[in-house]
Tab-separated table of C-alpha atoms and ligand atoms in Angstrom:
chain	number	residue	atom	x	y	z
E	1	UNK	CA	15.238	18.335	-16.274
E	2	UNK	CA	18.167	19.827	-18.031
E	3	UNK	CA	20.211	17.766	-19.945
E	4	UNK	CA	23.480	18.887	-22.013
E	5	UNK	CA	23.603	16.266	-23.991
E	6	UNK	CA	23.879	17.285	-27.791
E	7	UNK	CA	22.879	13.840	-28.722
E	8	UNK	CA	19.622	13.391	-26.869
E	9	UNK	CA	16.993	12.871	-28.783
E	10	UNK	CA	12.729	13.571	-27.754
E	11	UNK	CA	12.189	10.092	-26.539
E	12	UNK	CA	15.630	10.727	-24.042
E	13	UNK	CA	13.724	14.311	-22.685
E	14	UNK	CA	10.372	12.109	-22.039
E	15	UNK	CA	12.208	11.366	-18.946
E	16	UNK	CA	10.702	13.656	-16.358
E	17	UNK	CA	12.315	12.367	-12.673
E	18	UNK	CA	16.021	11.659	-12.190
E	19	UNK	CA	14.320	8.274	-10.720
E	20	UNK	CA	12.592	7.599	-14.251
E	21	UNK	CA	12.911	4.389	-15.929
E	22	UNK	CA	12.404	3.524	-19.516
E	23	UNK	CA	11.773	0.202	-21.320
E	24	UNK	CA	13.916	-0.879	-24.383
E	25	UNK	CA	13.529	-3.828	-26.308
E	26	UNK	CA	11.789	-5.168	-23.495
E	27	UNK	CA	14.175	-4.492	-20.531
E	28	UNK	CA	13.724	-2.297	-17.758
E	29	UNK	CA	16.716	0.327	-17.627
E	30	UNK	CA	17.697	3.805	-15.778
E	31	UNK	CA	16.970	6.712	-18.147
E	32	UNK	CA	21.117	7.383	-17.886
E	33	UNK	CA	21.376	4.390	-19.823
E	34	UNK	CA	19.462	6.634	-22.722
E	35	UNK	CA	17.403	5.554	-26.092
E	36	UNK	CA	19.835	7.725	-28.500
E	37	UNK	CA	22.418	5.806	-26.470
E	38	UNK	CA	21.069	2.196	-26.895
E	39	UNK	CA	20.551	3.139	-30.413
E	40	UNK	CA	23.996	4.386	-31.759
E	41	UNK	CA	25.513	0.944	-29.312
E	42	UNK	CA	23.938	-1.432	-31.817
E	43	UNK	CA	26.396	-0.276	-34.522
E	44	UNK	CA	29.081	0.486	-31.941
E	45	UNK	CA	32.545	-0.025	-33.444
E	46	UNK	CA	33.890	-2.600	-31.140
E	47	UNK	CA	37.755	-3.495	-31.539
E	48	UNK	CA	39.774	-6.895	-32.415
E	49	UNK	CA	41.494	-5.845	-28.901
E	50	UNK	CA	38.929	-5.102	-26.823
E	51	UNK	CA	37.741	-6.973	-23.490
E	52	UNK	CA	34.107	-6.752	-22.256
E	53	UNK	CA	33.156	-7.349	-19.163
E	54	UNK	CA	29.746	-8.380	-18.935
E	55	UNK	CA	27.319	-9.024	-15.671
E	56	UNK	CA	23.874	-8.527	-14.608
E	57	UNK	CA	24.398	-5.629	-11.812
E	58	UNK	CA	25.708	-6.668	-8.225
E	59	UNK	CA	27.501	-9.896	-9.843
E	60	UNK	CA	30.942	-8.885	-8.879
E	61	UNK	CA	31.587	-6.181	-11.697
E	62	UNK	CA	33.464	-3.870	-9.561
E	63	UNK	CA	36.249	-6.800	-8.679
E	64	UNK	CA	36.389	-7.874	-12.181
E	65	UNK	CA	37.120	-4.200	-13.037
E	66	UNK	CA	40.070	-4.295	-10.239
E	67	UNK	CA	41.312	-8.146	-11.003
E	68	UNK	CA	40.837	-7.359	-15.290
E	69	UNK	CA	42.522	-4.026	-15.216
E	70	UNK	CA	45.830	-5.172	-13.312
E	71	UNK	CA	45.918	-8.626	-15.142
E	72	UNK	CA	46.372	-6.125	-18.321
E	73	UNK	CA	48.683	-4.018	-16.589
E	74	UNK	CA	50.682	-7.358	-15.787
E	75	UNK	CA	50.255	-6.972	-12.060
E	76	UNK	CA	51.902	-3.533	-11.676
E	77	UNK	CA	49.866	-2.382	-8.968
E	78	UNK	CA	51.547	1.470	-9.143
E	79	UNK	CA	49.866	1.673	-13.023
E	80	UNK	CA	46.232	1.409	-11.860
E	81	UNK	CA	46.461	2.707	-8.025
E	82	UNK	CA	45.249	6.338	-8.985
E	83	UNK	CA	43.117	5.373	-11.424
E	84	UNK	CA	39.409	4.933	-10.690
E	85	UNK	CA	38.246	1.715	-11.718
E	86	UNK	CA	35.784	3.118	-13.695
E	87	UNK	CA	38.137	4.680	-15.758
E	88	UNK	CA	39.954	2.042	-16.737
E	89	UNK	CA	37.400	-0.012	-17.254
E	90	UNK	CA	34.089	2.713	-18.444
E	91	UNK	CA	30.527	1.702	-18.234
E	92	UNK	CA	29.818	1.323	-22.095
E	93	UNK	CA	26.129	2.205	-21.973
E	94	UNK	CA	25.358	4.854	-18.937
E	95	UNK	CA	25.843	8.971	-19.094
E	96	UNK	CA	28.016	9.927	-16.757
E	97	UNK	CA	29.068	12.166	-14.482
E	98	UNK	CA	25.578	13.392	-12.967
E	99	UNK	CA	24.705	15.595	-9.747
E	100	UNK	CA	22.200	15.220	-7.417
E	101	UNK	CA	19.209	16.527	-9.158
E	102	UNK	CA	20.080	14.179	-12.377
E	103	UNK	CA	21.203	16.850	-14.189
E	104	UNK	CA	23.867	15.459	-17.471
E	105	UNK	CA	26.481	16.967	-17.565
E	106	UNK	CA	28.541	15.085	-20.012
E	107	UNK	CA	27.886	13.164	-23.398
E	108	UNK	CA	27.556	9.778	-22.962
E	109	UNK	CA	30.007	7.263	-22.113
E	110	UNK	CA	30.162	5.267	-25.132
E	111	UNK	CA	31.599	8.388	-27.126
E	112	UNK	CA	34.373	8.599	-25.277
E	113	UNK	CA	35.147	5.166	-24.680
E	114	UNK	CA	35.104	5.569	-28.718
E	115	UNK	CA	38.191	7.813	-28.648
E	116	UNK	CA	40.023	5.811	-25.918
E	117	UNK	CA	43.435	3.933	-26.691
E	118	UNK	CA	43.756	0.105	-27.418
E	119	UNK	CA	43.262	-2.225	-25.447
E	120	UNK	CA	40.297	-1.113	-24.240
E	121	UNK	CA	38.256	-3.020	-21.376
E	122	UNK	CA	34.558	-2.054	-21.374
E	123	UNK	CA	32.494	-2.741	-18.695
E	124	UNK	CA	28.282	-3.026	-19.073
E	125	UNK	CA	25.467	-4.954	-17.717
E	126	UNK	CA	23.130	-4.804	-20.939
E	127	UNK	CA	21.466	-8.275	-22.081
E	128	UNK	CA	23.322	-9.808	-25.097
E	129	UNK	CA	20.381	-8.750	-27.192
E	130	UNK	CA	20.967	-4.643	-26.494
E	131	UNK	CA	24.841	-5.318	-26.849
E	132	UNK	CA	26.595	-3.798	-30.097
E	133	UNK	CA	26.252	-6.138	-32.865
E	134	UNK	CA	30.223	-6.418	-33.504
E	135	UNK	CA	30.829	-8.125	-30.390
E	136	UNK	CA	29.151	-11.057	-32.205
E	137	UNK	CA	30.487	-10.512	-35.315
E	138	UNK	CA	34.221	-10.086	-34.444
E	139	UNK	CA	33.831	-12.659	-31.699
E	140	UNK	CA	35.574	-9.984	-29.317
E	141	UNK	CA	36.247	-11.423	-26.093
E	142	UNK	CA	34.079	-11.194	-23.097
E	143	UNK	CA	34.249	-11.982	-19.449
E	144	UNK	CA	30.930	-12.767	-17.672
E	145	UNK	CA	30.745	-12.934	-14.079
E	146	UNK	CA	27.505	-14.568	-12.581
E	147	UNK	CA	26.243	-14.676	-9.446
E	148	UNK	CA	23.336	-16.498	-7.423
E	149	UNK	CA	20.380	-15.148	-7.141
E	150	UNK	CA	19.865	-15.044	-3.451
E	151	UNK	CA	23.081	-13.048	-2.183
E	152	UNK	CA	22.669	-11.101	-5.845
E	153	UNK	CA	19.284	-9.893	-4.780
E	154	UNK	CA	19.952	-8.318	-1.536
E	155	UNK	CA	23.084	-6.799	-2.839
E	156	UNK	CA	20.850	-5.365	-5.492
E	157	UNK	CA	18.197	-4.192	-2.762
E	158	UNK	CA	21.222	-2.375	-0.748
E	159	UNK	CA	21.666	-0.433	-4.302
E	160	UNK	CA	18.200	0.807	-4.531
E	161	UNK	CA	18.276	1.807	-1.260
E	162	UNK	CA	20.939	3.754	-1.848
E	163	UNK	CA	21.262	4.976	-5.060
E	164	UNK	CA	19.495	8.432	-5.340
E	165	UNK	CA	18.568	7.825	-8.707
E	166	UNK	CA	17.156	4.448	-8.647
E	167	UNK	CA	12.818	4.358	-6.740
E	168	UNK	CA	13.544	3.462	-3.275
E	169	UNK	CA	11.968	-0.001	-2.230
E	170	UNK	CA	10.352	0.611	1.310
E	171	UNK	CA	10.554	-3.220	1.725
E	172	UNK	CA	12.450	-5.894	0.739
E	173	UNK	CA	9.847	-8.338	0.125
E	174	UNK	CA	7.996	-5.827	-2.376
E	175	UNK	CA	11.964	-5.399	-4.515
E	176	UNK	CA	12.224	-9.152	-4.144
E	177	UNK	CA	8.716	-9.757	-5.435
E	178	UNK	CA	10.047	-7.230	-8.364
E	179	UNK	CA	13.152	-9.144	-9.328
E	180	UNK	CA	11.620	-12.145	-9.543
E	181	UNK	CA	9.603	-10.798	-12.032
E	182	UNK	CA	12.360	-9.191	-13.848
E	183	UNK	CA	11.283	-5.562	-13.471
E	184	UNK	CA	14.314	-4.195	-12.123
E	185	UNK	CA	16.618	-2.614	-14.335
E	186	UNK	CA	18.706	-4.620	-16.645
E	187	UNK	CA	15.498	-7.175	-16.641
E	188	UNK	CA	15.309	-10.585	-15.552
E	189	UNK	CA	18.699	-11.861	-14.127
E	190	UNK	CA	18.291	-15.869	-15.502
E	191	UNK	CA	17.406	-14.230	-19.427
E	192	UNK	CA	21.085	-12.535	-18.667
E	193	UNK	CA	22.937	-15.206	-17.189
E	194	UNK	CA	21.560	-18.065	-19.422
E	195	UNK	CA	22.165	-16.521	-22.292
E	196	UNK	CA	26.121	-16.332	-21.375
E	197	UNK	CA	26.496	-19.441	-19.594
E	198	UNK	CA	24.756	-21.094	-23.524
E	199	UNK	CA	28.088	-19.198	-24.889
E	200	UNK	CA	30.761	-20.922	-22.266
E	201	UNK	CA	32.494	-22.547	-24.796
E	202	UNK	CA	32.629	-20.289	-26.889
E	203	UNK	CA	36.266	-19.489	-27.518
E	204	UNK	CA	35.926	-15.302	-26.959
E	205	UNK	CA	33.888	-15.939	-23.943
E	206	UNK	CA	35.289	-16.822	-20.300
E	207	UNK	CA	31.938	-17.515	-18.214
E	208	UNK	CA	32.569	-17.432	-14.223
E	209	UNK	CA	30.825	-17.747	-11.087
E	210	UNK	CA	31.482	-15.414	-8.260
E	211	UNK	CA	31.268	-18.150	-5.814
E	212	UNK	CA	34.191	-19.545	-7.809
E	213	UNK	CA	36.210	-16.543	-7.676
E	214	UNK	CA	35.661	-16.367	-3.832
E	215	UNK	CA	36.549	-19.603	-3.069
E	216	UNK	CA	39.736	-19.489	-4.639
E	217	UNK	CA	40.825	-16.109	-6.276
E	218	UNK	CA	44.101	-17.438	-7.259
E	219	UNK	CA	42.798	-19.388	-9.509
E	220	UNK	CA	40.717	-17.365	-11.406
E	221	UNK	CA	42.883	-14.768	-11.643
E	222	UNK	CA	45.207	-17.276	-13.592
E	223	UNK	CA	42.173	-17.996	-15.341
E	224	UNK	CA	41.513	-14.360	-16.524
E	225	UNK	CA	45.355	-14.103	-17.557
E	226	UNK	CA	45.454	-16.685	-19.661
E	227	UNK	CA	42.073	-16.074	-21.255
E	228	UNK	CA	43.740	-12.567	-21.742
E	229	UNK	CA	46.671	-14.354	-23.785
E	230	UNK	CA	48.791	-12.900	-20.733
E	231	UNK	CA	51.496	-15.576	-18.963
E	232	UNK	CA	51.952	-14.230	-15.586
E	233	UNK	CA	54.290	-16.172	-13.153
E	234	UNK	CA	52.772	-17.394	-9.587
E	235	UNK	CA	54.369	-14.459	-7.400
E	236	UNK	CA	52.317	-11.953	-9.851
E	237	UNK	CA	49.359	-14.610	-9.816
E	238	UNK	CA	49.317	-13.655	-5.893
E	239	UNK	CA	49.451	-10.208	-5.805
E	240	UNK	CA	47.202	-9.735	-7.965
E	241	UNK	CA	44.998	-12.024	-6.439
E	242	UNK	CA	45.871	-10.321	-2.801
E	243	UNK	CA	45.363	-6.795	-4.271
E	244	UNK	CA	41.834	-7.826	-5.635
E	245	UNK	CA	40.967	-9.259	-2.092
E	246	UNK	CA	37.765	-7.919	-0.230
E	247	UNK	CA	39.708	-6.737	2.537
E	248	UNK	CA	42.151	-4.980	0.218
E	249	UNK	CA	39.228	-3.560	-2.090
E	250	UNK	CA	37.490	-2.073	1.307
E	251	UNK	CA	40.116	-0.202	1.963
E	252	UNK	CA	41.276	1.103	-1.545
E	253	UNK	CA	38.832	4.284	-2.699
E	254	UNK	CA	39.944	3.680	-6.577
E	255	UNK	CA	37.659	0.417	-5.850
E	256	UNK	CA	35.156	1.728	-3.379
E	257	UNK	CA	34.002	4.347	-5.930
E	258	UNK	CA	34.777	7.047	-3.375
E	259	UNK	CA	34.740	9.631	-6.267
E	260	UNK	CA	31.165	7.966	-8.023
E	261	UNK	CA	29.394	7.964	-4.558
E	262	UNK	CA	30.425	11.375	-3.687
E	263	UNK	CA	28.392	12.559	-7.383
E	264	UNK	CA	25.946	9.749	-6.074
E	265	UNK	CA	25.565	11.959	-2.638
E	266	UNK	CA	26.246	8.356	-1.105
E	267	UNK	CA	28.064	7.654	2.031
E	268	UNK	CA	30.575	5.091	1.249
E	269	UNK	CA	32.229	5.103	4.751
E	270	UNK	CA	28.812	3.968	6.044
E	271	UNK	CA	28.096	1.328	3.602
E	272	UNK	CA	29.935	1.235	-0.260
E	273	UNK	CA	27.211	-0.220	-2.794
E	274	UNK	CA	30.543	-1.568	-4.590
E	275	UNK	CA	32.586	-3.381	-1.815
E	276	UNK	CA	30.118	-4.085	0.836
E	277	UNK	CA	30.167	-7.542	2.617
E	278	UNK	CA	31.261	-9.588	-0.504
E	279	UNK	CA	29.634	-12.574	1.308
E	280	UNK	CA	28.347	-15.809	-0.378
E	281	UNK	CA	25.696	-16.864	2.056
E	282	UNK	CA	24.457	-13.573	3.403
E	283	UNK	CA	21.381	-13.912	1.928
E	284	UNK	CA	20.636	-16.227	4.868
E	285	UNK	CA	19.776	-12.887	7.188
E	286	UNK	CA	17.308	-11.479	4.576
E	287	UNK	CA	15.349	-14.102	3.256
E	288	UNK	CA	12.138	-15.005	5.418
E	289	UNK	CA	11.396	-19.104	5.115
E	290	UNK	CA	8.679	-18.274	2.902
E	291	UNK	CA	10.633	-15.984	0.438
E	292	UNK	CA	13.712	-18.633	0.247
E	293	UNK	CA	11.084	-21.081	-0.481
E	294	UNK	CA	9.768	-19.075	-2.973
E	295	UNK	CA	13.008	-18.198	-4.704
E	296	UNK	CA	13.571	-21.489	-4.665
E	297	UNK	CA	10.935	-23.290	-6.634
E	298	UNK	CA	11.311	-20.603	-9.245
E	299	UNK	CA	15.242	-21.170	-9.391
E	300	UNK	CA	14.331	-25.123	-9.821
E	301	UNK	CA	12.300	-23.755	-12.933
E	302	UNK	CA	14.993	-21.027	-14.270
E	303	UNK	CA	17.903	-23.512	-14.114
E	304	UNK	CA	15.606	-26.794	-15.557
E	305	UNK	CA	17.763	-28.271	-18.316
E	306	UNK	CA	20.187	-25.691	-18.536
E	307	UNK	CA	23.052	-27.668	-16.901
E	308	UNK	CA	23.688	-24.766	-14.609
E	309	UNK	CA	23.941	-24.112	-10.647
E	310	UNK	CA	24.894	-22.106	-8.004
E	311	UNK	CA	26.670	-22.571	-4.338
E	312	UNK	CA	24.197	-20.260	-2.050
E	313	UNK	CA	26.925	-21.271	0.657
E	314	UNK	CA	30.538	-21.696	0.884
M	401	PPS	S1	27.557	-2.842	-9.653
M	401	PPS	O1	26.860	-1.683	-9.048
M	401	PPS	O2	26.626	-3.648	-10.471
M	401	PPS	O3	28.762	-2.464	-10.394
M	401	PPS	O4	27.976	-3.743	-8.402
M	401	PPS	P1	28.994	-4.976	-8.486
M	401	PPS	O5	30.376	-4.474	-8.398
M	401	PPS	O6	28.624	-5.867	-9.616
M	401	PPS	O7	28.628	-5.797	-7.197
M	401	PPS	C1	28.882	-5.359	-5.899
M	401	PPS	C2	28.992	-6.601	-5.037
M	401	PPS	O8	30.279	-7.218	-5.249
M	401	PPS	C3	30.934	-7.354	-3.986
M	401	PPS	N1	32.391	-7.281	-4.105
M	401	PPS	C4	33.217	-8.257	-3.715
M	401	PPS	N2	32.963	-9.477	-3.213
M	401	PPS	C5	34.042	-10.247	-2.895
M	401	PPS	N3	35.334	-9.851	-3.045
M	401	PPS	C6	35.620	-8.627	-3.545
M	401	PPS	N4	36.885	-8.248	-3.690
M	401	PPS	C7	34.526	-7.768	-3.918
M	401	PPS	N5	34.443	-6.523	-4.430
M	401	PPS	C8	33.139	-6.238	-4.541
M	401	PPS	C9	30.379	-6.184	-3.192
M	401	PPS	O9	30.633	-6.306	-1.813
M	401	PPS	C10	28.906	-6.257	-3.556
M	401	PPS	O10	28.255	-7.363	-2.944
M	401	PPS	P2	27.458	-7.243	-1.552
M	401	PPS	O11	26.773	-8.570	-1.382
M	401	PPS	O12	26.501	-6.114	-1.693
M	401	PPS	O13	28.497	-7.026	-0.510
């Protein structure tokens, strides 16, 4: 495999199919998301200004892009309606843009989310632990947006099917068998979300549930504002809120990641990865008895004396 990257180092190259994965500090990850790269991130110079927005993939990242972004451009919808989302808010840790046959065409993200202008927002799914350091140390602020494990998995399963550069899963019972084991990519999704939801009260952290967020946008997007030190009367609280909608993502390609499935050779008409069916309770057509069982008696054990819990419907 080619790869134009100046800073790739030997143990990048030992990645052989654009399907690879690697393991770093004990998490499963896509070789885009590259050693060199997890390697320069721990001393990654974060900024007093910065926003991260943190999940474990198919939490809701793609609306917290969309709701973050316009909070900070308070509610002017015209300032981020030609922008793709994932420009305004750039995936700290992958190496983007790719074609087809996984072939790099550009350095990695990270360098030039380095060079981009204050504030920055800074979207990633790595585990606290692979995070860089300074996001501790500056206690920079950081959005989290957790999801429950049901609907989360099948999203996630949609994504492998789809995603050229992710193995394809030729059932769902074998992926779900995989994620409860934590070897997906990104690793195991309670390690991720318990190690946020320990940090809720933090004062630089704003921990939400997706089920929260669906149930009444509104209100977390008054939550996000103010966390964001931004004061944003009712009428913008709506729009905002109403411009962040599923119906109003679905139909908006800046969200729908026209432009990344078109490099992804994915048909978004048929099915976007990123605005799909944005359902809280869909996991109800997946999941055989047995499987929901399953899931269920290891969810008792993930959640035991954590304090934390999860609608599966609304
Ligand atoms: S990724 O690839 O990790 O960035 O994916 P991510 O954006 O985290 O998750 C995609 C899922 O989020 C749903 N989504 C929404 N739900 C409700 N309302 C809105 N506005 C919204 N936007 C995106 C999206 O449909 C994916 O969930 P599923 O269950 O697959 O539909």
């Amino acid at each position: 495999m080619s790869n134009g990257n100046d800073t790739a180092t030997a143990e990048d190259n030992k990645c052989l199919d654009k399907t690879d994965t690697h393991v770093y500090g004990g998490v499963k990850l896509m070789w885009t998301c590259m050693p060199s790269t997890l390697d320069a991130l721990k001393t990654f110079e974060v900024r007093d200004d910065d926003v991260f927005l943190v999940t474990y993939p198919k939490a809701g990242t793609t609306w917290l892009q969309e709701l973050v972004s316009l909070i900070s451009m308070d509610g002017d919808i015209d300032e981020v309606v030609d922008i793709p989302v994932d420009a305004r808010a750039p995936h700290l840790e992958i190496t983007v843009p790719f074609d087809r046959q996984g072939t790099i065409t550009a350095p990695p993200s990270y360098l030039s989310i380095a060079t981009m202008d204050s504030p920055r927002l800074i979207k990633t799914h790595l585990p606290m632990d692979l995070l860089p350091r300074q996001i501790k140390e500056k206690r920079t602020k950081v959005i989290y947006v957790a999801r429950n494990p049901k609907d989360l998995a099948v999203s996630f399963f949609h994504f492998y099917k789809v995603n050229p550069f992710l193995a394809t899963y030729k059932a769902w019972g074998d992926f779900l068998t995989d994620f409860m084991k934590g070897d997906v990519i990104y690793g195991k999704w309670c390690d991720h979300v318990i190690s946020w939801w320990k940090e809720r009260h933090s004062d630089n952290v704003l921990f939400l549930k997706y089920e929260d967020m669906k149930k009444d946008l509104k209100s977390a997007t008054e939550e996000i504002s103010l966390f964001m030190g931004k004061e944003l009367d009712q009428s913008t609280i709506s729009r905002i809120a109403e411009h962040c909608s599923f119906d109003s993502m679905k139909k908006n390609p800046m969200t729908l990641k026209t432009y990344l499935c078109a490099a992804m050779d994915i048909d978004a008409d048929k099915e976007s990865p990123f605005v799909r069916k944005g359902k809280v309770g869909g996991w109800k057509d997946q999941f055989t008895v047995a499987q929901n069982e399953a899931l269920n008696r290891l969810y008792r054990r993930w959640m035991h004396g954590t304090g934390l819990d999860f609608d599966f419907e609304i």
